[in-house]
XYZ file of C-alpha atoms in Angstrom:
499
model
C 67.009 72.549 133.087
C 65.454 73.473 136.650
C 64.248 77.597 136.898
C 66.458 77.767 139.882
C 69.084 76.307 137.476
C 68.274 78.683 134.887
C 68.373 81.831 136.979
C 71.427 81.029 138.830
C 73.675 79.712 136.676
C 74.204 83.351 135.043
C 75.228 85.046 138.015
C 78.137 82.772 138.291
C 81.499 84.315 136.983
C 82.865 82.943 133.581
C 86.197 84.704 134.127
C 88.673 86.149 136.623
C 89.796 89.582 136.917
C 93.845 89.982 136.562
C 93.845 90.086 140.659
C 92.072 86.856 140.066
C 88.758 88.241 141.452
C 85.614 86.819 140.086
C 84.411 89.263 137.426
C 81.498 88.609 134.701
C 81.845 88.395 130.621
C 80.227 91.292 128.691
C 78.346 91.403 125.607
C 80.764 91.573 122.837
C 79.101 94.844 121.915
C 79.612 96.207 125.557
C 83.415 94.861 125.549
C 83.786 96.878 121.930
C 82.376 99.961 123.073
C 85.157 99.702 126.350
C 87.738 99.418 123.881
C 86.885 102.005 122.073
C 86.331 105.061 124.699
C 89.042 103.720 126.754
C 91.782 103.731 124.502
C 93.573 100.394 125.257
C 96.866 102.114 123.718
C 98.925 102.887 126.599
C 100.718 101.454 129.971
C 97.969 100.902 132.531
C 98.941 99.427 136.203
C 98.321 96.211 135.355
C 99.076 95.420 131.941
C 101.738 96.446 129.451
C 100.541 98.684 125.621
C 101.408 95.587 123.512
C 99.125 92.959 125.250
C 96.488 95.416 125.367
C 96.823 96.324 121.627
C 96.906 92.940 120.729
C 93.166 92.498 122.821
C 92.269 95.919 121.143
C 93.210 94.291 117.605
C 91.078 90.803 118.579
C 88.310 92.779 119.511
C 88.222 95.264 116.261
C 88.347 91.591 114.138
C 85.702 90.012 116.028
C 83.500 92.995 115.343
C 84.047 93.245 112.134
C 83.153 89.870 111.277
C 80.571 89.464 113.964
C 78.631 92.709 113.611
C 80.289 95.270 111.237
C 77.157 97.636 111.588
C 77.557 97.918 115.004
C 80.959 98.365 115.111
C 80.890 101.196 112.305
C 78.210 103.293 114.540
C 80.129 102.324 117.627
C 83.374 104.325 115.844
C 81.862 107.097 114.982
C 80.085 107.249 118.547
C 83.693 106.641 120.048
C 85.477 109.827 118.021
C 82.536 112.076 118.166
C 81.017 111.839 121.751
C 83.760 110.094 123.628
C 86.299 112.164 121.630
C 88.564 109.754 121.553
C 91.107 109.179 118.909
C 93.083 106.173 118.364
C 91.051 103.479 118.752
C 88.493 104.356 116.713
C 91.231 104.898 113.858
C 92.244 101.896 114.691
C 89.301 100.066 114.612
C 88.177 102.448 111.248
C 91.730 100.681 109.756
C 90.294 96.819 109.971
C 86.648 97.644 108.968
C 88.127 99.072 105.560
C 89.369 95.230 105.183
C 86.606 94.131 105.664
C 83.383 95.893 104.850
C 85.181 99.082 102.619
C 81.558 99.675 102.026
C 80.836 100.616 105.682
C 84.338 102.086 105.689
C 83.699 104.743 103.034
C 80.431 106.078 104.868
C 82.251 106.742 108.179
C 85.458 107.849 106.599
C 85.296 111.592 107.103
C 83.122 111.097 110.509
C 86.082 109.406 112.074
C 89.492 111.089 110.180
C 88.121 114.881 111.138
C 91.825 116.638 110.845
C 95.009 115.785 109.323
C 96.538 114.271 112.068
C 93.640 111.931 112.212
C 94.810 111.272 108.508
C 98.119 110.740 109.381
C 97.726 108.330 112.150
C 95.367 106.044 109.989
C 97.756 105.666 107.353
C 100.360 104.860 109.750
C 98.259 102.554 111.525
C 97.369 100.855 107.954
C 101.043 100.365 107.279
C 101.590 98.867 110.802
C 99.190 96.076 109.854
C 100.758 95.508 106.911
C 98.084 96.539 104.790
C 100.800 99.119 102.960
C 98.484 101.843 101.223
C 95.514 100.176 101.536
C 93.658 99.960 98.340
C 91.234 101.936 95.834
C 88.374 102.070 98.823
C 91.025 103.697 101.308
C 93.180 105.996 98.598
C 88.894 107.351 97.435
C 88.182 108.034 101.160
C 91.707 109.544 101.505
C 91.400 111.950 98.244
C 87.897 113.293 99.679
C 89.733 114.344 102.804
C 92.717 116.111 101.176
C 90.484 118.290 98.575
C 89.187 119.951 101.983
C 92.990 120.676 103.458
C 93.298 124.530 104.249
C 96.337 126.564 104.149
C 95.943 126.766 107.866
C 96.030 122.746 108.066
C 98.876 122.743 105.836
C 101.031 124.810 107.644
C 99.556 123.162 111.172
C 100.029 119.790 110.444
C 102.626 119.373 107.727
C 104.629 117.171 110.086
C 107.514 116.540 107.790
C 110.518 114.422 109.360
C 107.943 113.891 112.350
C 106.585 110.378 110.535
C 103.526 110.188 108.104
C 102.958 113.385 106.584
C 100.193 115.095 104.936
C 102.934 115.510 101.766
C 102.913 111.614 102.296
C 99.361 111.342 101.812
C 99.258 113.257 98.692
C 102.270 111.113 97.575
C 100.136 107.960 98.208
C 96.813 109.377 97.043
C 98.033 111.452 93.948
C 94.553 113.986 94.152
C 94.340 115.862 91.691
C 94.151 119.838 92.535
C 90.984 121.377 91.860
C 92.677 124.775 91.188
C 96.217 127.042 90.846
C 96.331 127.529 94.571
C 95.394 124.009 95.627
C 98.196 122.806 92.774
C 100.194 125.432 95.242
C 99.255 124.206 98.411
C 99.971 120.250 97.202
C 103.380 121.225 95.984
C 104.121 122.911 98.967
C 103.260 120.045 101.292
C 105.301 117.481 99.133
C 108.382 119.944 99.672
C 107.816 121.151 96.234
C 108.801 124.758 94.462
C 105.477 126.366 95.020
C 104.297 129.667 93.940
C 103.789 131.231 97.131
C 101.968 134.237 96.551
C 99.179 132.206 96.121
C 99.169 130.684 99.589
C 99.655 133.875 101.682
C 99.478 132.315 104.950
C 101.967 129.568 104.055
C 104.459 132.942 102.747
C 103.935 134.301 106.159
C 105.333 131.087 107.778
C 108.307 130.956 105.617
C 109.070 134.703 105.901
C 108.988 134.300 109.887
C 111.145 131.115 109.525
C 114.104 133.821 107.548
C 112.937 136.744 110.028
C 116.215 138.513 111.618
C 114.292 140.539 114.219
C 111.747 140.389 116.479
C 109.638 143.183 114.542
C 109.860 140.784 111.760
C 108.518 137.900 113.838
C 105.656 139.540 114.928
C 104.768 141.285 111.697
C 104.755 137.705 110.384
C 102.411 136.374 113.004
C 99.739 139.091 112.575
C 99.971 138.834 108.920
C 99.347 135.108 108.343
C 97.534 134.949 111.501
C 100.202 132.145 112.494
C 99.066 129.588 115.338
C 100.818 128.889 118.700
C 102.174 125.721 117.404
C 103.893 126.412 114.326
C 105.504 130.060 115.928
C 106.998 127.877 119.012
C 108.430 125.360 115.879
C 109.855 127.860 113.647
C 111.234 130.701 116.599
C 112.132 130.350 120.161
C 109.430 132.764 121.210
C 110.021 135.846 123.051
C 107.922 137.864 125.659
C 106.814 139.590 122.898
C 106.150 137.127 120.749
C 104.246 134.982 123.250
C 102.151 138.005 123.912
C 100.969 138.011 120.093
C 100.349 134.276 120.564
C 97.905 135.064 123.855
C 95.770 137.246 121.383
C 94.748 134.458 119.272
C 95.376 131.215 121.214
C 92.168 128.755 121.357
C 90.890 127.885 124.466
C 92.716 124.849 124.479
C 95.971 125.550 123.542
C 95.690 128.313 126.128
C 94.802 126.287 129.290
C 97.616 123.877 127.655
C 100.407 126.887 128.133
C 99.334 128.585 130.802
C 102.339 127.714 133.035
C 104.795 128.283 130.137
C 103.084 132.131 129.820
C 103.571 132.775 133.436
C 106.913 131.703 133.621
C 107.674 134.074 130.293
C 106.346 136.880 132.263
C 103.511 137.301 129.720
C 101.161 137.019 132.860
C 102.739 139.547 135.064
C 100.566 142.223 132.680
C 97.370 143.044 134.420
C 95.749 143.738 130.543
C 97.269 140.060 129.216
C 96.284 138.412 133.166
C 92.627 139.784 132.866
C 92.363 138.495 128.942
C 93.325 134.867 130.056
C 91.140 134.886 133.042
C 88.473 136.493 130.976
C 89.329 133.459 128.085
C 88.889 130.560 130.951
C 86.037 131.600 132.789
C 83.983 132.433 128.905
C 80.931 130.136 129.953
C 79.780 129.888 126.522
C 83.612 129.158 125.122
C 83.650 126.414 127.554
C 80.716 124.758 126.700
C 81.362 124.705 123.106
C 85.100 123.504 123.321
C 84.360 120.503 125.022
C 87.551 120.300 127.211
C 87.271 117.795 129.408
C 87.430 118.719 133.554
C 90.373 116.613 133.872
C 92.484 119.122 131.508
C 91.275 122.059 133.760
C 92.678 119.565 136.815
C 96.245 118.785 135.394
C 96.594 122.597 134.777
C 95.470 123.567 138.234
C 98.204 121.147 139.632
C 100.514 123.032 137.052
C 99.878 126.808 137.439
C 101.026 128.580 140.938
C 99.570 132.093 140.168
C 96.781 132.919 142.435
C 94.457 134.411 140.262
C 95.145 131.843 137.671
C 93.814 128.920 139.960
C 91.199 130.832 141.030
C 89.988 130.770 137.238
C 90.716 127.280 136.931
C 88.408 126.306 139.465
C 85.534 128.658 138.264
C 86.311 127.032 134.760
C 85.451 123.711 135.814
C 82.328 124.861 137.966
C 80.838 126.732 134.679
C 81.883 123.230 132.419
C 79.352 121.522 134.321
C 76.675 123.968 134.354
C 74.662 123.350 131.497
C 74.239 119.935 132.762
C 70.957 118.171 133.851
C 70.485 117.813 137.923
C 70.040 114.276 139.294
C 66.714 114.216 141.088
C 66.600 110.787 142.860
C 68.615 110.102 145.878
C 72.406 108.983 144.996
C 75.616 107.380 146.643
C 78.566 108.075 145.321
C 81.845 105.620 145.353
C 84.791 106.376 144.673
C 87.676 104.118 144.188
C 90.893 105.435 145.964
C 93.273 101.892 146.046
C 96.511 102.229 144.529
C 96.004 101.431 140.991
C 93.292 104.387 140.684
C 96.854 106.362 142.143
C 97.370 108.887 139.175
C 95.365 110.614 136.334
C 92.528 108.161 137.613
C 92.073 109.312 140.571
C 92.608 112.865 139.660
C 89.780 112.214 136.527
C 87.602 110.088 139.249
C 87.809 113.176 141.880
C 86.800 115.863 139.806
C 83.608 113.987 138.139
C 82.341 112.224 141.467
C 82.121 115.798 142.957
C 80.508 117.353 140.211
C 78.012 114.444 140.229
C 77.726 115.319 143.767
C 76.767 119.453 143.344
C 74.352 118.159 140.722
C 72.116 115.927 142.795
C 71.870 119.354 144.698
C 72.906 117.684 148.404
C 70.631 115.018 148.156
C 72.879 112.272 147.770
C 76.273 110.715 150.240
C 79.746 110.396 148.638
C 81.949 107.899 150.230
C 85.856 107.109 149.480
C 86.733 102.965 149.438
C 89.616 100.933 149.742
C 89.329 98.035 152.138
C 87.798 100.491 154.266
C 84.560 103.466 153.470
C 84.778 107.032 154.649
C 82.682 110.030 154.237
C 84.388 112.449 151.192
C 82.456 115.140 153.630
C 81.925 117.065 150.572
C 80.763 120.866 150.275
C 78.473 122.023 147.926
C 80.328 125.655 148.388
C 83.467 124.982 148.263
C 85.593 124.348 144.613
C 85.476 120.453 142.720
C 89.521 121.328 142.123
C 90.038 122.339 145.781
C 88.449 118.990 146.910
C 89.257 116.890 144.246
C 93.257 117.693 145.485
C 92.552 116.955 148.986
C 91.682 113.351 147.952
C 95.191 110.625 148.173
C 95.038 106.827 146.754
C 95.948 104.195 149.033
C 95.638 100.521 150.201
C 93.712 97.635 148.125
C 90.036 97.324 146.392
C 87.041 96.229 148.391
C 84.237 97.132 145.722
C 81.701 95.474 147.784
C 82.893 97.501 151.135
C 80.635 100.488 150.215
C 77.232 98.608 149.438
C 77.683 96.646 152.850
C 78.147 100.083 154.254
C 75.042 101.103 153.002
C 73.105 97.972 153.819
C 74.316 97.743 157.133
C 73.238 101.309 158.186
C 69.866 100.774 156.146
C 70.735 103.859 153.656
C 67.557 103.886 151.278
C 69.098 104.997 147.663
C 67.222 105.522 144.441
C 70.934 104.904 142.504
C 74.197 104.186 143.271
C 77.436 105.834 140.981
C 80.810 103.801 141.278
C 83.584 105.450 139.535
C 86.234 102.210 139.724
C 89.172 100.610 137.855
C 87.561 97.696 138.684
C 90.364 95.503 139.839
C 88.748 94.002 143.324
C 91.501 92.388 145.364
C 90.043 92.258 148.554
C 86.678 91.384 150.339
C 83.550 90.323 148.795
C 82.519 91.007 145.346
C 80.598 94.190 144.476
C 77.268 92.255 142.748
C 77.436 89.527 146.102
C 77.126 93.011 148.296
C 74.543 94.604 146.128
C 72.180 91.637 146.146
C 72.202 91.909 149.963
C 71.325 95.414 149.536
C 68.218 94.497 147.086
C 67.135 92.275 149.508
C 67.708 94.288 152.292
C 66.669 97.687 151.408
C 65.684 99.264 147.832
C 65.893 95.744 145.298
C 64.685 98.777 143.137
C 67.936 100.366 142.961
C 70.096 101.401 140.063
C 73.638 101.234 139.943
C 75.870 103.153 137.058
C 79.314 101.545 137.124
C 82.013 104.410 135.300
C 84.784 102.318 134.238
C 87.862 103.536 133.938
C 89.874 100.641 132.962
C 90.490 98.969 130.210
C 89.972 95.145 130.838
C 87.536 93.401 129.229
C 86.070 91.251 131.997
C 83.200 93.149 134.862
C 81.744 93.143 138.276
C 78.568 92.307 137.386
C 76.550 89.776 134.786
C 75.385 90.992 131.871
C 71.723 89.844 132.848
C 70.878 92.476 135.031
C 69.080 95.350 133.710
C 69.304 98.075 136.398
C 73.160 97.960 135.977
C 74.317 100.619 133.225
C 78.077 100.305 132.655
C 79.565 103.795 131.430
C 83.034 103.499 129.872
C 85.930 106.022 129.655
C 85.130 109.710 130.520
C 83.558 112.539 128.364
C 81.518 115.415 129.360
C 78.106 113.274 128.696
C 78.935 111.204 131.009
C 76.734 112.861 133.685
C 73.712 113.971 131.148
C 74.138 110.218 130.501
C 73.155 109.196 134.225
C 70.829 111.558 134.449
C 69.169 110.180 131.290
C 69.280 106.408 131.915
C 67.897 107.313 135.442
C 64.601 108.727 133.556
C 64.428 105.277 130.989
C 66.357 106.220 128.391
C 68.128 103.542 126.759
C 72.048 101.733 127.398
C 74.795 103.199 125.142
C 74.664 100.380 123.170
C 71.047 100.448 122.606
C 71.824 104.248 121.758
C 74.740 103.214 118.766
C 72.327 101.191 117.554
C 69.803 103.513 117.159
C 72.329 105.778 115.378
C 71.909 106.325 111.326
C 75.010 105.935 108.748
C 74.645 108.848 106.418
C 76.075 108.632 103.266
């Protein structure tokens, strides 16, 4: 074979994107870590949940049998810094068929609360594995000598599928003690002595309350949470006001409408305690909420001061991230498939990107066509990120031309995409225009937001760092890779599997 042969014959496309765009083939590694911190599991614009579980299920196999190392670091990456749920479950379900060795090390890394527990057995049964075997009831026994009373009562979840009562029923652990004998009867719909499990009493009692005294004496007593109150009782003002008081960060930005519209918010003491709760710098950066969740709420909530809060919230979630010191262009995808929660997502974390290279980067909007986001580095990433509308096709390359064509010297470029090109010339044609052109230096960080397995550019080329699904590393991430640190799959790799 020829060197020109050699060289060239990689950068042709092995595969067609599902517009029928040339796209490029992944490493299997890169294509399992998409799966993963995607989450494959729902309707996209393209493709329908059941073909894309049935990819998500090829891929889990092939990793298990190709590289089950890998693929047990690259779970507990997925669930613990791309906090994502079902597909690493799903993936943690096959790899107990396969290597229960590997299985019974991640367990508890990957099944962190009983709904975790829950869905994995219910996944298991869905493949037809039933209850799974000795490896899966051991790993399943561990978890339930750790259940709380405040997990019991949280996440009972009877007559609402698999139940933690199920789980016990499957995995017959044995109590350590009178109260955990209590708490196990309890959950399996048992007579339970219930004097030993006050919090659980304090649940029942509100469930038989007659008054509203009652109700809340019951919530301050067993310290009830938000979600089992608004099960047992259709709340009150009052009662919703007790709820306020102890309502996680979370679960407050998640009811924030429904406490406005109960008139909870029209107190100036209860308005200033949420708006104090939101704009907590130090809450925020230990919750980990994403900035999307701060953007559906912000689309959700009317009160003034409220969205005011909101958009200091997602300012402060960003501040304790690094700055980006090289020069940067910013694309972002606005065609009609990125129409929805991905261009809301897309929005909010390509103008934080933006306020962290501290004005020294550009931040264009593409279709078919490229035009200046004119961003401002005073004004709020939710009052921009609403100003910005999907529309037309997807010209990936459009952008890059842009920038070649005006000779625009960047040290990286950040495309936050679906991917789907349908239009124009491909994105890797334009960039290698731009190397040759301009900076053939450059770096280019491709955000993915879809879910498909096939990509814009070959695998081959080292300056290209594809980032898949969204998390709050995502920008530390850039900011790393831009310094030399290593890909995320050089980073899983690199992980240890405690015992």
């Amino acid at each position: 074979m020829s060197f020109a042969k050699k060289i060239f014959s990689t950068l042709r496309p092995v595969m067609s994107n599902r517009e029928g765009y040339p796209s490029y083939t992944r490493s299997v590694e890169e294509q399992y870590i998409q799966t993963l911190v995607t989450n494959t599991l729902g309707n996209t614009f393209y493709a329908a949940g059941q073909q894309l579980l049935a990819e998500a299920e090829e891929m889990h196999r092939e990793m298990a049998q190709k590289s089950p190392v890998f693929m047990a670091k690259a779970i507990v990456y997925a669930r613990n810094e791309g906090y994502m749920r079902l597909q690493p479950l799903f993936g943690l379900a096959i790899l107990s068929a396969y290597r229960p060795d590997l299985f019974s090390k991640i367990f508890l890394d990957v099944v962190r609360i009983p709904s975790d527990l829950t869905d994995f057995l219910t996944i298991l049964k869905g493949l037809g594995r039933g209850e799974g075997g000795r490896a899966v009831k051991r790993q399943v026994n561990r978890f339930l000598a750790g259940i709380s009373e405040y997990w019991a009562i949280k996440y009972n979840g009877r007559g609402r599928g698999y139940s933690l009562g199920d789980a016990i029923a499957t995995a017959h652990p044995k109590p350590a003690d009178l109260k955990q004998q209590a708490l196990f009867r309890y959950l399996r719909g048992q007579e339970a002595n219930l004097s030993l499990i006050p919090q659980v009493e304090a649940l029942e009692q509100l469930k038989r309350a007659g008054s509203e005294a009652e109700q809340l004496s019951c919530i301050e007593a067993g310290k009830l949470p938000h979600e089992v109150v608004t099960g047992a009782v259709k709340p009150t003002r009052a009662v919703w006001e007790a709820l306020l008081l102890q309502m996680p960060l979370f679960a407050l930005l998640r009811h924030l409408n429904t406490l406005d519209r109960a008139g909870v918010l029209d107190s100036r003491h209860n308005l200033a305690f949420a708006v104090d709760r939101l704009t907590d710098q130090r809450a925020l950066q230990k919750s980990k909420i994403l900035p999307f969740r701060f953007a559906k709420a912000y689309q959700q909530v009317e009160h003034p001061v409220l969205r005011d809060a909101l958009r200091n919230a997602v300012e402060y979630t960003f501040d304790n991230l690094p700055d980006l010191e090289d020069r940067t262009a910013i694309f972002l995808d606005i065609s009609g498939s990125m129409d929805g929660e991905y261009l809301q997502i897309g929005s909010v974390f390509a103008l934080a990107l933006y306020k962290k290279t501290q004005g020294n980067s550009l931040f264009w909007l593409f279709d078919t066509v490229v035009e200046d986001a004119k961003p401002s580095r005073v004004d709020s990433i939710l009052s921009q990120a609403e100003r910005i509308h999907a529309r037309g096709g997807t010209d990936t390359g459009a952008p890059v031309r842009k920038l070649t064509s005006e000779r625009r010297k960047v040290d990286q470029i950040v495309m936050i995409t679906d991917e789907q090109q349908n239009s124009g010339s491909s994105f890797y044609e334009a960039l290698q225009q731009y190397r040759a052109k301009v900076n053939p230096h450059v770096k280019v960080y491709i955000i993915d937001i879809s879910p498909y397995r096939n990509a814009m550019v070959p695998q081959q080329d080292h300056n290209i760092f594809y980032i898949y699904g969204w998390s709050d590393t995502v920008l530390s991430y850039i900011a790393q890779t831009a310094k030399g640190y290593s890909s995320v799959v050089e980073n899983i790799n690199a992980m240890e599997l405690e015992e």
